[in-house]
CSV table of C-alpha atoms in Angstrom, one decimal:
chain,number,residue,atom,x,y,z
A,1,UNK,CA,17.1,-2.2,-9.1
A,2,UNK,CA,19.5,-5.1,-8.5
A,3,UNK,CA,23.1,-4.4,-7.6
A,4,UNK,CA,26.4,-6.1,-8.5
A,5,UNK,CA,28.9,-6.9,-5.7
A,6,UNK,CA,30.8,-3.7,-6.5
A,7,UNK,CA,27.6,-1.7,-6.0
A,8,UNK,CA,27.0,-3.1,-2.5
A,9,UNK,CA,29.2,-0.6,-0.6
A,10,UNK,CA,27.4,2.2,-2.5
A,11,UNK,CA,24.0,0.8,-1.6
A,12,UNK,CA,25.0,0.5,2.1
A,13,UNK,CA,26.1,4.1,2.1
A,14,UNK,CA,22.8,5.1,0.5
A,15,UNK,CA,20.8,3.0,2.9
A,16,UNK,CA,22.5,4.6,5.9
A,17,UNK,CA,21.9,8.1,4.5
A,18,UNK,CA,18.2,7.4,3.7
A,19,UNK,CA,17.6,5.8,7.0
A,20,UNK,CA,19.0,8.8,8.8
A,21,UNK,CA,16.8,11.2,6.8
A,22,UNK,CA,13.7,9.0,7.3
A,23,UNK,CA,14.0,8.6,11.1
A,24,UNK,CA,14.8,12.2,11.7
A,25,UNK,CA,11.8,13.5,9.8
A,26,UNK,CA,8.9,14.1,12.2
A,27,UNK,CA,6.5,14.2,9.3
A,28,UNK,CA,7.3,10.6,8.4
A,29,UNK,CA,6.8,9.5,11.9
A,30,UNK,CA,3.4,11.2,12.1
A,31,UNK,CA,2.3,9.6,8.8
A,32,UNK,CA,3.3,6.1,10.1
A,33,UNK,CA,1.3,6.8,13.3
A,34,UNK,CA,-1.6,8.1,11.2
A,35,UNK,CA,-1.6,5.0,9.0
A,36,UNK,CA,-1.9,2.8,12.1
A,37,UNK,CA,-4.5,4.8,13.9
A,38,UNK,CA,-6.7,5.5,10.9
A,39,UNK,CA,-6.7,1.9,9.8
A,40,UNK,CA,-7.6,0.6,13.2
A,41,UNK,CA,-10.1,3.3,14.0
A,42,UNK,CA,-12.0,3.0,10.7
A,43,UNK,CA,-11.9,-0.8,10.9
A,44,UNK,CA,-13.2,-0.8,14.5
A,45,UNK,CA,-16.0,1.7,13.6
A,46,UNK,CA,-17.1,-0.5,10.7
A,47,UNK,CA,-17.1,-3.6,12.8
A,48,UNK,CA,-19.1,-1.9,15.5
A,49,UNK,CA,-21.9,-1.1,13.1
A,50,UNK,CA,-21.9,-4.5,11.4
A,51,UNK,CA,-24.7,-6.9,12.4
A,52,UNK,CA,-25.4,-10.5,11.7
A,53,UNK,CA,-28.8,-11.4,13.2
A,54,UNK,CA,-28.9,-14.9,11.7
A,55,UNK,CA,-26.8,-17.7,10.3
A,56,UNK,CA,-25.7,-17.2,6.7
A,57,UNK,CA,-25.9,-13.4,6.8
A,58,UNK,CA,-23.0,-13.1,4.5
A,59,UNK,CA,-20.6,-11.0,6.6
A,60,UNK,CA,-16.9,-11.5,5.5
A,61,UNK,CA,-15.5,-10.9,9.0
A,62,UNK,CA,-11.8,-10.5,8.0
A,63,UNK,CA,-12.6,-8.2,5.2
A,64,UNK,CA,-14.9,-6.1,7.4
A,65,UNK,CA,-12.2,-5.9,10.1
A,66,UNK,CA,-9.7,-4.6,7.5
A,67,UNK,CA,-12.0,-1.9,6.0
A,68,UNK,CA,-9.7,0.7,7.5
A,69,UNK,CA,-7.0,-0.1,4.9
A,70,UNK,CA,-9.1,1.9,2.5
A,71,UNK,CA,-8.3,5.0,4.5
A,72,UNK,CA,-4.9,4.0,5.8
A,73,UNK,CA,-3.6,3.7,2.3
A,74,UNK,CA,-3.8,7.5,1.9
A,75,UNK,CA,-1.2,7.9,4.6
A,76,UNK,CA,0.9,5.2,2.9
A,77,UNK,CA,0.7,7.0,-0.5
A,78,UNK,CA,1.7,10.3,1.0
A,79,UNK,CA,4.5,8.7,3.0
A,80,UNK,CA,5.9,7.2,-0.3
A,81,UNK,CA,5.6,10.5,-2.1
A,82,UNK,CA,7.3,12.5,0.6
A,83,UNK,CA,10.2,9.9,0.8
A,84,UNK,CA,11.6,11.6,-2.3
A,85,UNK,CA,9.2,14.6,-2.8
A,86,UNK,CA,10.6,16.7,0.1
A,87,UNK,CA,14.1,16.5,-1.5
A,88,UNK,CA,12.8,17.7,-4.9
A,89,UNK,CA,10.9,20.5,-3.2
A,90,UNK,CA,13.9,21.8,-1.2
A,91,UNK,CA,16.5,21.0,-3.8
A,92,UNK,CA,18.3,18.6,-1.5
A,93,UNK,CA,18.1,15.9,-4.1
A,94,UNK,CA,21.2,17.6,-5.7
A,95,UNK,CA,23.1,17.0,-2.5
A,96,UNK,CA,21.9,13.4,-2.3
A,97,UNK,CA,23.0,12.6,-5.9
A,98,UNK,CA,26.3,14.3,-5.4
A,99,UNK,CA,27.0,12.1,-2.3
A,100,UNK,CA,25.8,9.0,-4.1
A,101,UNK,CA,26.2,9.4,-7.9
A,102,UNK,CA,24.7,6.0,-8.6
A,103,UNK,CA,21.1,7.0,-9.0
A,104,UNK,CA,19.7,3.5,-9.0
A,105,UNK,CA,21.3,3.0,-5.6
A,106,UNK,CA,19.6,6.1,-4.3
A,107,UNK,CA,16.2,5.0,-5.5
A,108,UNK,CA,16.8,1.4,-4.2
A,109,UNK,CA,17.8,2.7,-0.8
A,110,UNK,CA,14.7,4.9,-0.6
A,111,UNK,CA,12.5,2.0,-1.6
A,112,UNK,CA,14.1,-0.3,1.0
A,113,UNK,CA,13.8,2.1,3.9
A,114,UNK,CA,10.2,3.0,2.9
A,115,UNK,CA,9.4,-0.7,2.7
A,116,UNK,CA,10.7,-1.5,6.1
A,117,UNK,CA,8.8,1.3,7.7
A,118,UNK,CA,5.5,0.6,6.0
A,119,UNK,CA,5.8,-3.2,6.7
A,120,UNK,CA,6.1,-2.5,10.4
A,121,UNK,CA,3.3,0.1,10.5
A,122,UNK,CA,1.1,-2.0,8.3
A,123,UNK,CA,1.6,-5.1,10.5
A,124,UNK,CA,0.6,-3.1,13.6
A,125,UNK,CA,-2.4,-1.6,11.8
A,126,UNK,CA,-3.6,-5.0,10.6
A,127,UNK,CA,-3.0,-6.7,13.9
A,128,UNK,CA,-4.9,-3.9,15.7
A,129,UNK,CA,-7.8,-4.1,13.3
A,130,UNK,CA,-8.1,-7.8,13.7
A,131,UNK,CA,-7.9,-7.6,17.5
A,132,UNK,CA,-10.6,-4.9,17.6
A,133,UNK,CA,-12.8,-7.1,15.4
A,134,UNK,CA,-12.2,-10.1,17.5
A,135,UNK,CA,-13.5,-8.2,20.5
A,136,UNK,CA,-16.4,-6.3,18.9
A,137,UNK,CA,-17.9,-8.7,16.3
A,138,UNK,CA,-19.3,-11.3,18.7
A,139,UNK,CA,-21.5,-8.6,20.3
A,140,UNK,CA,-23.1,-7.8,16.9
A,141,UNK,CA,-24.0,-11.3,15.9
A,142,UNK,CA,-21.1,-12.9,14.0
A,143,UNK,CA,-20.7,-15.7,16.6
A,144,UNK,CA,-19.7,-19.3,16.4
A,145,UNK,CA,-23.4,-20.1,16.6
A,146,UNK,CA,-23.9,-18.2,13.4
A,147,UNK,CA,-21.0,-20.0,11.7
A,148,UNK,CA,-18.4,-17.4,12.5
A,149,UNK,CA,-15.5,-18.6,14.6
A,150,UNK,CA,-13.4,-16.0,16.4
A,151,UNK,CA,-10.9,-14.3,14.1
A,152,UNK,CA,-7.5,-16.0,14.2
A,153,UNK,CA,-4.4,-15.9,12.1
A,154,UNK,CA,-4.4,-19.7,12.4
A,155,UNK,CA,-7.2,-19.6,9.9
A,156,UNK,CA,-5.7,-19.7,6.4
A,157,UNK,CA,-8.0,-17.2,4.6
A,158,UNK,CA,-7.8,-14.8,7.6
A,159,UNK,CA,-3.9,-15.0,7.5
A,160,UNK,CA,-4.0,-14.4,3.7
A,161,UNK,CA,-6.2,-11.3,4.2
A,162,UNK,CA,-4.0,-10.0,6.9
A,163,UNK,CA,-0.7,-10.6,5.2
A,164,UNK,CA,-2.1,-9.3,1.9
A,165,UNK,CA,-3.3,-6.1,3.5
A,166,UNK,CA,0.2,-5.4,4.8
A,167,UNK,CA,1.6,-6.0,1.3
A,168,UNK,CA,-1.1,-3.8,-0.2
A,169,UNK,CA,-0.1,-0.9,2.0
A,170,UNK,CA,3.6,-1.5,1.1
A,171,UNK,CA,2.8,-1.5,-2.7
A,172,UNK,CA,0.7,1.7,-2.7
A,173,UNK,CA,3.6,3.4,-0.8
A,174,UNK,CA,6.0,2.2,-3.5
A,175,UNK,CA,3.6,3.4,-6.1
A,176,UNK,CA,3.8,6.8,-4.5
A,177,UNK,CA,7.6,6.7,-4.5
A,178,UNK,CA,7.7,5.8,-8.1
A,179,UNK,CA,5.3,8.5,-9.1
A,180,UNK,CA,7.1,11.3,-7.3
A,181,UNK,CA,10.4,10.2,-8.8
A,182,UNK,CA,8.9,10.4,-12.2
A,183,UNK,CA,7.0,13.7,-11.8
A,184,UNK,CA,9.4,15.4,-9.3
A,185,UNK,CA,6.3,17.0,-7.7
A,186,UNK,CA,4.7,15.9,-4.5
A,187,UNK,CA,1.4,17.4,-5.4
A,188,UNK,CA,1.3,15.9,-8.9
A,189,UNK,CA,2.4,12.5,-7.7
A,190,UNK,CA,-0.1,12.4,-4.8
A,191,UNK,CA,-3.0,13.5,-7.1
A,192,UNK,CA,-2.0,11.0,-9.8
A,193,UNK,CA,-1.8,8.0,-7.4
A,194,UNK,CA,-4.9,8.8,-5.4
A,195,UNK,CA,-6.7,9.4,-8.7
A,196,UNK,CA,-5.5,6.1,-10.0
A,197,UNK,CA,-6.6,4.3,-6.8
A,198,UNK,CA,-10.1,5.9,-6.4
A,199,UNK,CA,-11.2,7.1,-9.9
A,200,UNK,CA,-10.9,3.9,-11.8
A,201,UNK,CA,-13.2,2.0,-9.3
A,202,UNK,CA,-15.7,4.9,-9.6
A,203,UNK,CA,-15.5,4.7,-13.4
A,204,UNK,CA,-16.2,0.9,-13.2
A,205,UNK,CA,-19.3,1.6,-11.0
A,206,UNK,CA,-20.9,3.8,-13.7
A,207,UNK,CA,-20.0,1.7,-16.7
A,208,UNK,CA,-23.2,-0.1,-17.9
A,209,UNK,CA,-21.6,-3.1,-19.6
A,210,UNK,CA,-20.9,-5.8,-17.0
A,211,UNK,CA,-18.0,-7.2,-18.9
A,212,UNK,CA,-16.3,-3.8,-19.0
A,213,UNK,CA,-17.1,-3.4,-15.3
A,214,UNK,CA,-15.3,-6.7,-14.6
A,215,UNK,CA,-12.3,-5.8,-16.7
A,216,UNK,CA,-11.9,-2.4,-15.1
A,217,UNK,CA,-12.0,-4.0,-11.6
A,218,UNK,CA,-9.4,-6.5,-12.8
A,219,UNK,CA,-6.9,-3.8,-13.8
A,220,UNK,CA,-7.7,-1.0,-11.4
A,221,UNK,CA,-5.0,-1.2,-8.6
A,222,UNK,CA,-7.3,-0.7,-5.6
A,223,UNK,CA,-10.1,-3.2,-6.3
A,224,UNK,CA,-7.7,-5.7,-7.7
A,225,UNK,CA,-5.3,-5.3,-4.8
A,226,UNK,CA,-7.9,-5.4,-2.1
A,227,UNK,CA,-9.3,-8.7,-3.5
A,228,UNK,CA,-6.7,-10.3,-1.3
A,229,UNK,CA,-8.9,-9.4,1.8
A,230,UNK,CA,-11.9,-11.5,0.6
A,231,UNK,CA,-12.4,-14.8,2.4
A,232,UNK,CA,-16.0,-15.6,1.1
A,233,UNK,CA,-17.2,-16.4,-2.4
A,234,UNK,CA,-13.7,-15.8,-3.8
A,235,UNK,CA,-14.7,-17.6,-7.0
A,236,UNK,CA,-17.1,-14.8,-7.8
A,237,UNK,CA,-14.5,-12.1,-7.6
A,238,UNK,CA,-13.5,-10.3,-10.8
A,239,UNK,CA,-9.9,-11.4,-10.0
A,240,UNK,CA,-8.4,-13.9,-7.6
A,241,UNK,CA,-6.9,-12.6,-4.3
A,242,UNK,CA,-3.2,-13.2,-5.0
A,243,UNK,CA,-3.6,-12.4,-8.7
A,244,UNK,CA,-5.3,-9.1,-7.8
A,245,UNK,CA,-2.4,-8.2,-5.5
A,246,UNK,CA,-0.1,-9.1,-8.4
A,247,UNK,CA,-1.8,-6.5,-10.5
A,248,UNK,CA,-1.1,-3.9,-7.9
A,249,UNK,CA,2.5,-5.1,-7.7
A,250,UNK,CA,2.8,-4.5,-11.5
A,251,UNK,CA,1.5,-1.0,-11.1
A,252,UNK,CA,4.1,-0.3,-8.4
A,253,UNK,CA,6.9,-1.9,-10.4
A,254,UNK,CA,5.9,0.2,-13.5
A,255,UNK,CA,5.9,3.4,-11.5
A,256,UNK,CA,9.4,2.6,-10.0
A,257,UNK,CA,10.7,1.7,-13.4
A,258,UNK,CA,9.4,4.9,-14.9
A,259,UNK,CA,10.9,6.9,-11.9
A,260,UNK,CA,14.3,5.2,-12.4
A,261,UNK,CA,14.3,6.1,-16.1
A,262,UNK,CA,13.5,9.7,-15.4
A,263,UNK,CA,16.0,9.8,-12.6
A,264,UNK,CA,18.8,8.7,-15.0
A,265,UNK,CA,17.6,10.8,-17.9
A,266,UNK,CA,17.2,14.2,-16.3
A,267,UNK,CA,19.4,16.4,-14.3
A,268,UNK,CA,18.6,16.9,-10.6
């Protein structure tokens, strides 16, 4: 979705229009707030029930703190879907494409506005989760005496888990945008993306062959993408932290590419 110099005024026009639509839609604001609150609340609840009675108890503190991303991603997916889905539902997409005939510019503008919003909300959600964990974990046993220093972004693995979690939320939102642009149905796109995120890991859990289990976890977008949160025993993961996030990025890029193709091939 790159643009030539002659496309830039069109992209600026599309960006202004998409930003106006996004910021004046109360549903989008509620979803962003829900993403933050759900992520922090679930993360804090998980931390509050995590105990570490002795050294070497195996608690991955950053990953535990960021457990809420599992739930917050649902809000991110729905947000991505509704960024274009509402216009398909109401027929306003015809007006949008009439105002900006370059369809790639429309999709790029939607992706950029969505990305900015999710990056801000995701950063707030992750920061809130880590702060809650920093306050709650010491009372449950993960203390410096047990080999667990206080959570800090100055620690490289913790910073990677935090930044990767923000990018994870961004990528699942873009996956939703690509899916709805391809299907033109909010319900179908939401079902497809959530099914992709949650059904493949469930399938991996019931497969008896350990090699197939590992392969499924390497290609499934959720377990692969969330590998970026791991800070302990990363060598034993089915896929490395950044490589796993790369797998999710490929899923999102494929969805957007498919959406772009459908947007150009079919009438509004």
